[in-house]
Amino acid sequence: MSRPGRDDSPDRLYTLTGGRTRSAPDNPFDLVTLVVAECDPVTGMQSEHAAILRLTEHPTAVVELAAELRLPVSITKILLSDLLAAGRVSARHPRGVVSDPDVLEQVLVGLRNL
């Protein structure tokens, strides 16, 4: 079984990103960033951009998008940056992780009681 993006021609990936190898420095996307479409795909839009908009009808993590598109995460981030700059998607990070030891202990006790 091949990994997503591993068998893609480098020429195809180069074309998808317009030759860019990195997204903008102020890129808000990491693996767990949730992406939500702000509009529907339009005629004439790059097929990968349209696919992202369809997949992000509900909040979807960047890593999930990359897997669904069968593209490397780095390429997916570049495509997402394009959509963000055009106002077609919004991005947000999941809420913070609970790190209070008392809360974690209560969760562990609750799971053991199941």
JSON list of C-alpha atoms in Angstrom, two decimals:
[
{"chain": "A", "resi": 1, "resn": "MET", "atom": "CA", "xyz": [0.00, 0.00, 0.00]},
{"chain": "A", "resi": 2, "resn": "SER", "atom": "CA", "xyz": [1.46, 3.35, -0.96]},
{"chain": "A", "resi": 3, "resn": "ARG", "atom": "CA", "xyz": [1.31, 6.46, 1.18]},
{"chain": "A", "resi": 4, "resn": "PRO", "atom": "CA", "xyz": [-0.71, 9.44, -0.04]},
{"chain": "A", "resi": 5, "resn": "GLY", "atom": "CA", "xyz": [1.32, 11.63, -2.34]},
{"chain": "A", "resi": 6, "resn": "ARG", "atom": "CA", "xyz": [4.29, 9.25, -2.53]},
{"chain": "A", "resi": 7, "resn": "ASP", "atom": "CA", "xyz": [3.56, 8.02, -6.04]},
{"chain": "A", "resi": 8, "resn": "ASP", "atom": "CA", "xyz": [2.52, 11.40, -7.42]},
{"chain": "A", "resi": 9, "resn": "SER", "atom": "CA", "xyz": [4.68, 12.89, -10.08]},
{"chain": "A", "resi": 10, "resn": "PRO", "atom": "CA", "xyz": [6.73, 15.82, -8.75]},
{"chain": "A", "resi": 11, "resn": "ASP", "atom": "CA", "xyz": [5.59, 17.72, -11.85]},
{"chain": "A", "resi": 12, "resn": "ARG", "atom": "CA", "xyz": [1.95, 17.34, -10.80]},
{"chain": "A", "resi": 13, "resn": "LEU", "atom": "CA", "xyz": [2.64, 18.62, -7.29]},
{"chain": "A", "resi": 14, "resn": "TYR", "atom": "CA", "xyz": [4.66, 21.52, -8.70]},
{"chain": "A", "resi": 15, "resn": "THR", "atom": "CA", "xyz": [1.75, 22.42, -10.95]},
{"chain": "A", "resi": 16, "resn": "LEU", "atom": "CA", "xyz": [-0.82, 22.19, -8.14]},
{"chain": "A", "resi": 17, "resn": "THR", "atom": "CA", "xyz": [1.05, 24.77, -6.07]},
{"chain": "A", "resi": 18, "resn": "GLY", "atom": "CA", "xyz": [2.22, 27.00, -8.89]},
{"chain": "A", "resi": 19, "resn": "GLY", "atom": "CA", "xyz": [5.82, 26.09, -8.08]},
{"chain": "A", "resi": 20, "resn": "ARG", "atom": "CA", "xyz": [5.61, 27.05, -4.42]},
{"chain": "A", "resi": 21, "resn": "THR", "atom": "CA", "xyz": [7.26, 24.70, -1.95]},
{"chain": "A", "resi": 22, "resn": "ARG", "atom": "CA", "xyz": [6.09, 26.42, 1.23]},
{"chain": "A", "resi": 23, "resn": "SER", "atom": "CA", "xyz": [3.02, 28.27, 2.33]},
{"chain": "A", "resi": 24, "resn": "ALA", "atom": "CA", "xyz": [3.16, 31.83, 3.59]},
{"chain": "A", "resi": 25, "resn": "PRO", "atom": "CA", "xyz": [5.17, 32.44, 6.80]},
{"chain": "A", "resi": 26, "resn": "ASP", "atom": "CA", "xyz": [2.03, 33.52, 8.66]},
{"chain": "A", "resi": 27, "resn": "ASN", "atom": "CA", "xyz": [0.28, 30.27, 7.69]},
{"chain": "A", "resi": 28, "resn": "PRO", "atom": "CA", "xyz": [-2.10, 29.30, 10.52]},
{"chain": "A", "resi": 29, "resn": "PHE", "atom": "CA", "xyz": [-2.29, 25.63, 9.50]},
{"chain": "A", "resi": 30, "resn": "ASP", "atom": "CA", "xyz": [-0.82, 22.73, 11.42]},
{"chain": "A", "resi": 31, "resn": "LEU", "atom": "CA", "xyz": [-1.94, 19.09, 11.42]},
{"chain": "A", "resi": 32, "resn": "VAL", "atom": "CA", "xyz": [-4.88, 19.56, 13.80]},
{"chain": "A", "resi": 33, "resn": "THR", "atom": "CA", "xyz": [-6.14, 22.94, 12.59]},
{"chain": "A", "resi": 34, "resn": "LEU", "atom": "CA", "xyz": [-9.83, 22.70, 11.80]},
{"chain": "A", "resi": 35, "resn": "VAL", "atom": "CA", "xyz": [-10.85, 24.10, 8.42]},
{"chain": "A", "resi": 36, "resn": "VAL", "atom": "CA", "xyz": [-14.39, 25.15, 7.48]},
{"chain": "A", "resi": 37, "resn": "ALA", "atom": "CA", "xyz": [-15.61, 26.19, 4.03]},
{"chain": "A", "resi": 38, "resn": "GLU", "atom": "CA", "xyz": [-17.07, 29.68, 3.83]},
{"chain": "A", "resi": 39, "resn": "CYS", "atom": "CA", "xyz": [-18.57, 29.15, 0.35]},
{"chain": "A", "resi": 40, "resn": "ASP", "atom": "CA", "xyz": [-19.36, 26.50, -2.22]},
{"chain": "A", "resi": 41, "resn": "PRO", "atom": "CA", "xyz": [-17.02, 25.59, -5.08]},
{"chain": "A", "resi": 42, "resn": "VAL", "atom": "CA", "xyz": [-17.41, 27.70, -8.22]},
{"chain": "A", "resi": 43, "resn": "THR", "atom": "CA", "xyz": [-17.05, 26.84, -11.87]},
{"chain": "A", "resi": 44, "resn": "GLY", "atom": "CA", "xyz": [-13.50, 27.10, -13.15]},
{"chain": "A", "resi": 45, "resn": "MET", "atom": "CA", "xyz": [-11.93, 26.56, -9.73]},
{"chain": "A", "resi": 46, "resn": "GLN", "atom": "CA", "xyz": [-8.90, 24.26, -9.45]},
{"chain": "A", "resi": 47, "resn": "SER", "atom": "CA", "xyz": [-10.26, 20.75, -8.80]},
{"chain": "A", "resi": 48, "resn": "GLU", "atom": "CA", "xyz": [-8.27, 20.33, -5.57]},
{"chain": "A", "resi": 49, "resn": "HIS", "atom": "CA", "xyz": [-9.60, 23.64, -4.23]},
{"chain": "A", "resi": 50, "resn": "ALA", "atom": "CA", "xyz": [-13.14, 22.55, -5.08]},
{"chain": "A", "resi": 51, "resn": "ALA", "atom": "CA", "xyz": [-12.56, 19.19, -3.35]},
{"chain": "A", "resi": 52, "resn": "ILE", "atom": "CA", "xyz": [-11.31, 20.96, -0.22]},
{"chain": "A", "resi": 53, "resn": "LEU", "atom": "CA", "xyz": [-14.43, 23.13, -0.12]},
{"chain": "A", "resi": 54, "resn": "ARG", "atom": "CA", "xyz": [-16.65, 20.07, -0.43]},
{"chain": "A", "resi": 55, "resn": "LEU", "atom": "CA", "xyz": [-14.72, 18.20, 2.29]},
{"chain": "A", "resi": 56, "resn": "THR", "atom": "CA", "xyz": [-14.81, 21.13, 4.70]},
{"chain": "A", "resi": 57, "resn": "GLU", "atom": "CA", "xyz": [-18.56, 21.62, 4.76]},
{"chain": "A", "resi": 58, "resn": "HIS", "atom": "CA", "xyz": [-18.10, 20.60, 8.41]},
{"chain": "A", "resi": 59, "resn": "PRO", "atom": "CA", "xyz": [-14.93, 21.32, 10.43]},
{"chain": "A", "resi": 60, "resn": "THR", "atom": "CA", "xyz": [-12.17, 19.03, 9.17]},
{"chain": "A", "resi": 61, "resn": "ALA", "atom": "CA", "xyz": [-8.55, 18.73, 10.34]},
{"chain": "A", "resi": 62, "resn": "VAL", "atom": "CA", "xyz": [-5.73, 19.48, 7.90]},
{"chain": "A", "resi": 63, "resn": "VAL", "atom": "CA", "xyz": [-4.33, 15.97, 8.29]},
{"chain": "A", "resi": 64, "resn": "GLU", "atom": "CA", "xyz": [-7.73, 14.48, 7.37]},
{"chain": "A", "resi": 65, "resn": "LEU", "atom": "CA", "xyz": [-7.92, 16.67, 4.28]},
{"chain": "A", "resi": 66, "resn": "ALA", "atom": "CA", "xyz": [-4.46, 15.58, 3.15]},
{"chain": "A", "resi": 67, "resn": "ALA", "atom": "CA", "xyz": [-5.44, 11.93, 3.57]},
{"chain": "A", "resi": 68, "resn": "GLU", "atom": "CA", "xyz": [-8.72, 12.36, 1.68]},
{"chain": "A", "resi": 69, "resn": "LEU", "atom": "CA", "xyz": [-7.00, 14.26, -1.14]},
{"chain": "A", "resi": 70, "resn": "ARG", "atom": "CA", "xyz": [-4.13, 11.77, -1.17]},
{"chain": "A", "resi": 71, "resn": "LEU", "atom": "CA", "xyz": [-1.66, 14.67, -1.12]},
{"chain": "A", "resi": 72, "resn": "PRO", "atom": "CA", "xyz": [1.30, 15.43, 1.14]},
{"chain": "A", "resi": 73, "resn": "VAL", "atom": "CA", "xyz": [0.41, 17.67, 4.07]},
{"chain": "A", "resi": 74, "resn": "SER", "atom": "CA", "xyz": [2.81, 20.36, 2.85]},
{"chain": "A", "resi": 75, "resn": "ILE", "atom": "CA", "xyz": [0.98, 20.60, -0.49]},
{"chain": "A", "resi": 76, "resn": "THR", "atom": "CA", "xyz": [-2.40, 20.60, 1.27]},
{"chain": "A", "resi": 77, "resn": "LYS", "atom": "CA", "xyz": [-1.26, 23.51, 3.46]},
{"chain": "A", "resi": 78, "resn": "ILE", "atom": "CA", "xyz": [-0.29, 25.53, 0.38]},
{"chain": "A", "resi": 79, "resn": "LEU", "atom": "CA", "xyz": [-3.71, 24.90, -1.20]},
{"chain": "A", "resi": 80, "resn": "LEU", "atom": "CA", "xyz": [-5.41, 25.84, 2.07]},
{"chain": "A", "resi": 81, "resn": "SER", "atom": "CA", "xyz": [-3.39, 29.06, 2.24]},
{"chain": "A", "resi": 82, "resn": "ASP", "atom": "CA", "xyz": [-4.71, 29.99, -1.21]},
{"chain": "A", "resi": 83, "resn": "LEU", "atom": "CA", "xyz": [-8.28, 29.40, -0.09]},
{"chain": "A", "resi": 84, "resn": "LEU", "atom": "CA", "xyz": [-7.77, 31.28, 3.18]},
{"chain": "A", "resi": 85, "resn": "ALA", "atom": "CA", "xyz": [-6.31, 34.30, 1.34]},
{"chain": "A", "resi": 86, "resn": "ALA", "atom": "CA", "xyz": [-9.36, 34.30, -0.95]},
{"chain": "A", "resi": 87, "resn": "GLY", "atom": "CA", "xyz": [-11.72, 34.15, 2.04]},
{"chain": "A", "resi": 88, "resn": "ARG", "atom": "CA", "xyz": [-13.12, 30.79, 0.95]},
{"chain": "A", "resi": 89, "resn": "VAL", "atom": "CA", "xyz": [-12.20, 28.93, 4.17]},
{"chain": "A", "resi": 90, "resn": "SER", "atom": "CA", "xyz": [-11.66, 29.78, 7.80]},
{"chain": "A", "resi": 91, "resn": "ALA", "atom": "CA", "xyz": [-9.25, 28.08, 10.17]},
{"chain": "A", "resi": 92, "resn": "ARG", "atom": "CA", "xyz": [-9.29, 27.55, 13.91]},
{"chain": "A", "resi": 93, "resn": "HIS", "atom": "CA", "xyz": [-7.34, 25.48, 16.35]},
{"chain": "A", "resi": 94, "resn": "PRO", "atom": "CA", "xyz": [-9.12, 22.97, 18.56]},
{"chain": "A", "resi": 95, "resn": "ARG", "atom": "CA", "xyz": [-9.72, 24.05, 22.12]},
{"chain": "A", "resi": 96, "resn": "GLY", "atom": "CA", "xyz": [-6.87, 23.56, 24.57]},
{"chain": "A", "resi": 97, "resn": "VAL", "atom": "CA", "xyz": [-6.08, 20.24, 26.15]},
{"chain": "A", "resi": 98, "resn": "VAL", "atom": "CA", "xyz": [-7.00, 19.63, 29.78]},
{"chain": "A", "resi": 99, "resn": "SER", "atom": "CA", "xyz": [-3.80, 19.35, 31.78]},
{"chain": "A", "resi": 100, "resn": "ASP", "atom": "CA", "xyz": [-5.15, 19.59, 35.31]},
{"chain": "A", "resi": 101, "resn": "PRO", "atom": "CA", "xyz": [-3.95, 16.36, 37.04]},
{"chain": "A", "resi": 102, "resn": "ASP", "atom": "CA", "xyz": [-7.08, 16.20, 39.22]},
{"chain": "A", "resi": 103, "resn": "VAL", "atom": "CA", "xyz": [-9.37, 16.26, 36.20]},
{"chain": "A", "resi": 104, "resn": "LEU", "atom": "CA", "xyz": [-7.29, 13.64, 34.41]},
{"chain": "A", "resi": 105, "resn": "GLU", "atom": "CA", "xyz": [-7.36, 11.43, 37.51]},
{"chain": "A", "resi": 106, "resn": "GLN", "atom": "CA", "xyz": [-11.16, 11.72, 37.68]},
{"chain": "A", "resi": 107, "resn": "VAL", "atom": "CA", "xyz": [-11.43, 10.74, 34.03]},
{"chain": "A", "resi": 108, "resn": "LEU", "atom": "CA", "xyz": [-9.17, 7.73, 34.61]},
{"chain": "A", "resi": 109, "resn": "VAL", "atom": "CA", "xyz": [-11.27, 6.61, 37.60]},
{"chain": "A", "resi": 110, "resn": "GLY", "atom": "CA", "xyz": [-14.43, 7.02, 35.56]},
{"chain": "A", "resi": 111, "resn": "LEU", "atom": "CA", "xyz": [-13.03, 4.93, 32.71]},
{"chain": "A", "resi": 112, "resn": "ARG", "atom": "CA", "xyz": [-11.95, 2.19, 35.11]},
{"chain": "A", "resi": 113, "resn": "ASN", "atom": "CA", "xyz": [-15.46, 2.09, 36.57]},
{"chain": "A", "resi": 114, "resn": "LEU", "atom": "CA", "xyz": [-16.97, 1.35, 33.17]}
]
